[in-house]
Short mmCIF file of C-alpha atoms and ligand atoms in Angstrom, two decimals:
data_model
loop_
_atom_site.label_atom_id
_atom_site.label_comp_id
_atom_site.label_asym_id
_atom_site.label_seq_id
_atom_site.Cartn_x
_atom_site.Cartn_y
_atom_site.Cartn_z
CA MET A 17 2.18 -37.86 -12.66
CA SER A 18 1.17 -37.42 -9.20
CA THR A 19 -0.59 -34.44 -7.98
CA THR A 20 2.23 -31.83 -6.09
CA THR A 21 0.74 -28.81 -6.78
CA LEU A 22 -3.41 -27.86 -6.56
CA GLY A 23 -4.76 -24.95 -8.30
CA VAL A 24 -7.70 -23.82 -6.16
CA ILE A 25 -9.82 -21.22 -7.91
CA GLY A 26 -12.40 -20.12 -5.02
CA THR A 27 -11.73 -20.22 -1.67
CA GLY A 28 -15.04 -20.60 0.25
CA MET A 29 -16.19 -22.95 1.65
CA VAL A 30 -14.61 -26.20 -0.17
CA GLY A 31 -12.00 -24.21 -2.32
CA LEU A 32 -10.29 -23.75 1.30
CA GLY A 33 -11.24 -27.13 2.99
CA THR A 34 -10.11 -29.34 0.36
CA ALA A 35 -6.96 -26.74 0.45
CA ARG A 36 -6.36 -27.42 4.14
CA ARG A 37 -6.92 -30.87 3.91
CA ALA A 38 -3.79 -30.56 0.52
CA VAL A 39 -1.49 -28.97 2.14
CA ASP A 40 -2.15 -31.47 5.82
CA ALA A 41 -1.64 -34.32 2.69
CA GLY A 42 1.61 -32.82 1.90
CA LEU A 43 0.85 -30.89 -1.12
CA ASN A 44 1.07 -27.27 -2.14
CA VAL A 45 -1.23 -25.46 -3.44
CA VAL A 46 -1.95 -22.14 -5.20
CA LEU A 47 -5.40 -20.40 -3.93
CA SER A 48 -7.54 -18.17 -5.86
CA ASN A 49 -10.98 -15.90 -5.48
CA SER A 50 -12.67 -13.40 -7.21
CA ARG A 51 -10.96 -10.63 -5.46
CA GLY A 52 -7.58 -10.93 -5.68
CA PRO A 53 -4.50 -12.29 -4.57
CA GLU A 54 -4.02 -9.56 -1.87
CA THR A 55 -7.38 -10.47 -0.15
CA LEU A 56 -5.43 -14.04 0.58
CA ALA A 57 -3.35 -12.93 2.98
CA GLY A 58 -4.96 -14.79 6.23
CA PRO A 59 -5.36 -18.50 4.28
CA VAL A 60 -1.95 -18.12 3.33
CA ALA A 61 -0.60 -17.46 6.97
CA GLU A 62 -3.02 -19.97 7.92
CA LEU A 63 -1.74 -22.66 5.96
CA GLY A 64 1.74 -21.93 6.17
CA ARG A 65 4.96 -22.69 3.48
CA ARG A 66 3.02 -24.54 1.22
CA ALA A 67 0.28 -21.80 0.23
CA ARG A 68 0.33 -18.53 -2.01
CA ALA A 69 -1.67 -16.74 -3.31
CA ALA A 70 -2.24 -15.88 -7.07
CA THR A 71 -4.85 -15.21 -9.65
CA PRO A 72 -7.16 -17.81 -10.90
CA ALA A 73 -5.49 -17.97 -14.44
CA GLU A 74 -1.98 -18.30 -12.50
CA ALA A 75 -3.75 -20.73 -10.26
CA ALA A 76 -5.22 -22.70 -13.29
CA SER A 77 -1.49 -22.50 -15.36
CA ALA A 78 0.48 -23.46 -11.38
CA GLY A 79 -1.59 -26.86 -10.40
CA ASP A 80 -0.41 -30.30 -11.85
CA LEU A 81 -4.99 -30.56 -11.06
CA VAL A 82 -6.71 -27.70 -10.56
CA ILE A 83 -9.90 -27.28 -8.51
CA ALA A 84 -12.40 -25.39 -9.90
CA ALA A 85 -14.72 -24.18 -6.51
CA VAL A 86 -16.91 -21.23 -7.34
CA PRO A 87 -20.32 -20.75 -7.64
CA LEU A 88 -21.65 -23.09 -11.11
CA ALA A 89 -22.99 -19.26 -11.48
CA ALA A 90 -19.89 -17.88 -12.33
CA HIS A 91 -18.45 -21.20 -13.95
CA GLU A 92 -18.01 -18.90 -17.50
CA ARG A 93 -15.77 -16.32 -15.44
CA LEU A 94 -13.56 -19.95 -15.46
CA PRO A 95 -10.26 -19.05 -17.06
CA ARG A 96 -10.69 -20.79 -19.93
CA ALA A 97 -7.46 -20.65 -21.86
CA GLU A 98 -5.11 -20.87 -19.01
CA LEU A 99 -7.47 -24.51 -17.91
CA ALA A 100 -7.54 -25.90 -21.29
CA GLY A 101 -5.30 -29.20 -21.40
CA ARG A 102 -6.00 -29.44 -17.59
CA THR A 103 -7.53 -32.00 -15.62
CA VAL A 104 -9.85 -29.78 -13.58
CA ILE A 105 -11.97 -30.99 -10.45
CA ASP A 106 -15.60 -29.81 -10.55
CA PRO A 107 -17.49 -29.74 -7.01
CA MET A 108 -20.10 -27.63 -8.28
CA ASN A 109 -23.98 -27.88 -7.71
CA TYR A 110 -27.00 -26.88 -9.35
CA ALA A 111 -29.12 -24.36 -6.56
CA PRO A 112 -31.32 -22.56 -8.84
CA HIS A 113 -32.45 -18.78 -7.92
CA SER A 114 -33.65 -16.45 -9.39
CA ASP A 115 -30.53 -14.30 -11.05
CA PHE A 116 -29.52 -18.39 -12.19
CA GLU A 117 -31.47 -20.23 -14.01
CA MET A 118 -30.60 -23.57 -16.77
CA PRO A 119 -32.84 -24.78 -18.67
CA GLU A 120 -30.95 -27.77 -19.84
CA LEU A 121 -30.29 -28.27 -16.33
CA ASP A 122 -34.02 -28.25 -15.19
CA SER A 123 -34.94 -30.11 -17.92
CA ASN A 124 -32.16 -33.02 -17.38
CA GLU A 125 -30.96 -32.33 -20.96
CA LEU A 126 -27.16 -32.48 -19.41
CA THR A 127 -25.87 -32.88 -16.19
CA SER A 128 -24.09 -29.46 -14.57
CA SER A 129 -20.50 -30.66 -15.03
CA GLU A 130 -21.33 -31.44 -18.60
CA LEU A 131 -22.35 -27.61 -18.33
CA VAL A 132 -18.81 -27.22 -17.19
CA GLN A 133 -16.96 -29.44 -19.54
CA ARG A 134 -18.92 -27.02 -22.41
CA HIS A 135 -16.90 -24.20 -21.38
CA LEU A 136 -13.87 -25.62 -20.50
CA ALA A 137 -14.17 -27.40 -23.89
CA ASP A 138 -10.13 -28.04 -23.94
CA ALA A 139 -9.69 -29.09 -20.22
CA ARG A 140 -11.29 -32.36 -18.79
CA VAL A 141 -13.62 -32.10 -16.43
CA VAL A 142 -13.84 -34.46 -13.24
CA LYS A 143 -16.93 -34.41 -11.37
CA ALA A 144 -15.83 -34.72 -7.84
CA LEU A 145 -15.71 -33.37 -4.29
CA HIS A 146 -19.14 -32.24 -4.58
CA ASN A 147 -21.55 -34.69 -2.68
CA ILE A 148 -19.27 -33.98 0.48
CA GLY A 149 -18.90 -31.06 3.19
CA PRO A 150 -15.63 -29.78 3.78
CA ARG A 151 -16.12 -30.67 7.51
CA GLN A 152 -16.60 -34.00 6.74
CA LEU A 153 -13.41 -33.96 4.77
CA MET A 154 -10.90 -32.63 7.63
CA GLU A 155 -12.58 -35.70 9.53
CA LEU A 156 -13.21 -38.72 7.27
CA PHE A 157 -9.66 -39.09 5.45
CA ARG A 158 -7.70 -42.13 6.93
CA PRO A 159 -4.74 -44.12 5.45
CA ALA A 160 -4.92 -46.47 2.33
CA GLY A 161 -6.63 -49.80 3.23
CA ALA A 162 -8.11 -48.59 6.47
CA PRO A 163 -10.86 -50.65 7.38
CA ASP A 164 -12.85 -47.03 8.09
CA ARG A 165 -11.94 -45.45 4.95
CA THR A 166 -14.51 -43.59 3.38
CA ALA A 167 -15.18 -43.45 -0.62
CA LEU A 168 -15.99 -40.96 -2.86
CA PRO A 169 -17.50 -40.79 -6.36
CA LEU A 170 -16.27 -38.91 -9.25
CA SER A 171 -17.43 -38.97 -12.61
CA GLY A 172 -15.61 -37.98 -16.18
CA ASP A 173 -15.02 -38.46 -19.92
CA ASP A 174 -11.43 -39.08 -19.52
CA PRO A 175 -10.01 -42.37 -18.66
CA ASP A 176 -6.69 -41.11 -17.47
CA ALA A 177 -8.24 -37.45 -16.07
CA LYS A 178 -10.59 -39.91 -13.69
CA LYS A 179 -7.08 -41.67 -13.03
CA GLU A 180 -5.09 -38.52 -11.86
CA VAL A 181 -8.63 -37.78 -9.26
CA ALA A 182 -8.32 -41.11 -8.00
CA ASP A 183 -4.90 -40.49 -6.93
CA LEU A 184 -5.70 -37.01 -5.81
CA LEU A 185 -8.08 -38.77 -3.66
CA ASP A 186 -6.12 -41.49 -2.83
CA ALA A 187 -3.60 -38.49 -0.96
CA LEU A 188 -6.47 -37.03 0.63
CA GLY A 189 -6.93 -40.63 2.32
CA PHE A 190 -10.40 -41.21 0.64
CA ASP A 191 -10.99 -44.07 -2.05
CA ALA A 192 -12.58 -43.04 -5.50
CA VAL A 193 -15.62 -45.27 -6.49
CA ASP A 194 -16.07 -44.08 -10.80
CA LEU A 195 -19.71 -43.46 -11.50
CA GLY A 196 -19.55 -43.16 -15.50
CA ALA A 197 -19.34 -40.26 -17.89
CA LEU A 198 -20.28 -36.86 -17.00
CA ALA A 199 -23.44 -37.77 -18.40
CA ASP A 200 -23.84 -40.20 -15.39
CA SER A 201 -22.79 -37.69 -12.65
CA TRP A 202 -26.24 -37.14 -11.90
CA ARG A 203 -25.93 -39.92 -10.11
CA SER A 204 -24.47 -38.10 -7.44
CA GLU A 205 -25.73 -34.65 -7.50
CA PRO A 206 -28.16 -32.80 -5.05
CA ASN A 207 -31.47 -34.81 -4.83
CA THR A 208 -29.83 -38.64 -4.99
CA PRO A 209 -28.85 -40.53 -1.80
CA LEU A 210 -25.51 -40.22 -2.26
CA TYR A 211 -25.17 -36.59 -2.05
CA ALA A 212 -24.59 -35.44 1.41
CA LEU A 213 -26.52 -37.47 3.55
CA PRO A 214 -24.44 -40.63 3.71
CA TYR A 215 -21.50 -38.88 4.86
CA VAL A 216 -23.35 -37.25 8.33
CA GLY A 217 -25.85 -38.98 8.94
CA GLN A 218 -29.53 -38.68 9.61
CA PRO A 219 -30.27 -35.30 10.14
CA PRO A 220 -33.11 -34.02 13.09
CA SER A 221 -36.83 -34.27 11.78
CA GLY A 222 -38.69 -30.77 11.05
CA LEU A 223 -35.94 -29.19 9.92
CA THR A 224 -36.21 -25.82 7.10
CA VAL A 225 -33.95 -25.93 4.29
CA ARG A 226 -31.85 -23.45 5.35
CA GLU A 227 -32.14 -25.30 8.93
CA PHE A 228 -30.96 -28.42 6.91
CA VAL A 229 -28.13 -26.82 5.34
CA ALA A 230 -26.14 -25.22 8.12
CA TRP A 231 -27.17 -28.77 10.71
CA VAL A 232 -25.34 -30.95 7.45
CA GLN A 233 -22.14 -28.14 7.27
CA GLN A 234 -21.60 -28.91 10.67
CA ALA A 235 -22.37 -32.60 10.96
CA SER A 236 -19.70 -34.99 12.35
CA GLY A 237 -18.53 -37.59 9.10
CA VAL A 238 -19.98 -40.71 9.27
CA PRO A 239 -17.92 -43.33 7.45
CA VAL A 240 -18.82 -44.45 4.03
CA PRO A 241 -16.99 -47.36 2.11
CA ALA A 242 -17.34 -47.93 -1.26
CA ALA A 243 -19.62 -50.72 -1.48
CA ARG A 244 -22.18 -48.04 -0.26
CA VAL A 245 -21.67 -45.73 -2.71
CA GLU A 246 -21.88 -47.87 -5.73
CA GLU A 247 -24.71 -49.52 -4.09
CA LEU A 248 -26.24 -45.62 -2.98
CA ALA A 249 -25.56 -44.86 -6.49
CA ALA A 250 -27.36 -48.36 -8.62
CA ALA A 251 -30.53 -46.47 -7.06
CA ALA A 252 -30.30 -43.37 -7.43
CA VAL A 253 -33.66 -42.32 -9.70
CA ARG A 254 -33.53 -39.06 -11.99
CA GLY A 255 -35.99 -36.26 -10.41
CA PRO A 256 -35.46 -32.73 -10.61
CA ALA A 257 -32.27 -31.19 -10.82
CA GLY A 258 -30.78 -28.92 -8.21
CA PHE A 259 -30.85 -27.54 -4.87
CA ARG A 260 -33.33 -25.44 -4.41
CA MET A 261 -33.18 -23.02 -1.13
N1 NAP B 14 -20.64 -25.29 0.63
C1 NAP B 14 -20.59 -26.96 0.82
O1 NAP B 14 -20.36 -27.75 1.39
C2 NAP B 14 -20.66 -27.42 -0.26
C3 NAP B 14 -20.60 -28.92 -0.62
C4 NAP B 14 -20.12 -29.38 -2.03
C5 NAP B 14 -19.98 -28.59 -3.18
N2 NAP B 14 -20.10 -27.26 -2.98
C6 NAP B 14 -20.21 -27.03 -4.14
O2 NAP B 14 -18.89 -25.99 -4.51
C7 NAP B 14 -18.82 -24.93 -4.66
C8 NAP B 14 -18.37 -23.92 -3.76
O3 NAP B 14 -19.27 -23.66 -2.56
P1 NAP B 14 -18.63 -22.82 -1.73
O4 NAP B 14 -19.63 -23.14 -0.34
O5 NAP B 14 -17.21 -22.66 -0.86
O6 NAP B 14 -18.69 -21.94 -1.89
P2 NAP B 14 -18.72 -20.15 -1.10
O7 NAP B 14 -18.31 -20.19 0.57
O8 NAP B 14 -19.32 -19.01 -1.71
O9 NAP B 14 -16.86 -19.65 -2.30
C9 NAP B 14 -16.82 -19.23 -3.46
C10 NAP B 14 -15.10 -18.85 -4.06
O10 NAP B 14 -15.57 -18.66 -5.70
C11 NAP B 14 -14.71 -17.33 -5.47
N3 NAP B 14 -15.47 -17.20 -6.98
C12 NAP B 14 -16.65 -16.61 -7.46
N4 NAP B 14 -17.19 -15.99 -8.29
C13 NAP B 14 -15.24 -16.40 -9.18
C14 NAP B 14 -14.66 -16.05 -9.84
N5 NAP B 14 -15.38 -15.71 -11.12
N6 NAP B 14 -13.47 -16.41 -10.11
C15 NAP B 14 -12.63 -16.92 -9.20
N7 NAP B 14 -13.31 -17.35 -7.89
C16 NAP B 14 -14.95 -17.03 -7.92
C17 NAP B 14 -15.25 -16.50 -4.09
O11 NAP B 14 -14.30 -15.55 -4.03
P3 NAP B 14 -14.53 -14.24 -3.12
O12 NAP B 14 -13.74 -15.40 -1.99
O13 NAP B 14 -13.33 -13.62 -3.93
O14 NAP B 14 -16.27 -13.85 -3.23
C18 NAP B 14 -15.58 -17.67 -3.45
O15 NAP B 14 -13.85 -17.69 -2.94
C19 NAP B 14 -20.02 -24.12 -5.67
O16 NAP B 14 -20.82 -24.64 -6.85
C20 NAP B 14 -21.26 -25.24 -4.28
O17 NAP B 14 -21.91 -25.60 -4.69
C21 NAP B 14 -20.62 -26.85 -1.69
#
C-alpha cells in the first residue's frame, strides 16, 4: 500500500521540512509536537488543506507511515502503543550532551536506531531522512529516472517496512539505497562520510562546530547518485558515536 497520509511527530526543522515536501508531493500530513495541536495553527495554515494538527498519539494512529522527528533524548516519550504495528521512520541522530548520554551508544554496542527500535518494540523502525537537511530535501527532489536524482540511505530489520519507506522516498523525489539492518545504520550516522556533507559540498575551512552546523543548514543541495551513496557507505569506518557540539 502506498502512503497517502504521513503522520509527523515533531514539527521542528526536520518534521516540518518533510511535511512540506510531502504536501508538495500530494500527500496528506498530520502534524504533532510536544506542546499540543493548538500551537500548530501556523504550519497548518501554511501547508493548506492537506495538513491538520493532532496529538502525537493521533498522528501515530492516522499515518500510513509515521516520521518520529524528535530529539533522540525524547524517544522514550514517543507513543509506543499507537505506533505498535506501524512503520516508523527514524531520522534521529545522537548528539550527546550533559543531560543526555547513552553508554550503549558511546560504546557502539547499539546504533541509535536500535535504541529507538528497543523502545518501539512492536513497531518496524526504518532509519532514513537523518543524513540530509530540510533545505537540501526541498531542493534535491527530482522525478523518477532523472539523471541528477539524489539517493538517500535507509536501514531497517523488516524488508516490507524498508520497501514502504523506499516507496515514500520515491514519492518525495528520491532514490533509496538499502544499507542493511538497523545494526548497520552506523554507516550513515554522524562522523561517517555519508552524513550530511555529500549533499552540501565542501564547507569553508576554519569553522567552529556551531558555525559548521549553521553553514550546513543553509547550504544549497548537491545531487548524490545511488552509486556514490553505496561507495561512501562501504568506505565508512566505525568511530565514536554521536555528533558533539
Ligand atoms: N536539523 C537537521 O538538519 C537534522 C537533519 C537530520 C536529522 N535531524 C534529527 O532529526 C530530529 C529532529 O531534529 P530537528 O532539527 O527537527 O529538531 P527541532 O527543530 O528541535 O524540533 C524538534 C521537534 O520535536 C518535538 N518534540 C520534542 N519532544 C517531543 C515529544 N515528546 N513528543 C512530540 N514531539 C516532541 C518538538 O516539539 P515542540 O515544537 O513542541 O517543542 C519539536 O517540534 C533530531 O533527532 C535530529 O537529530 C536533524
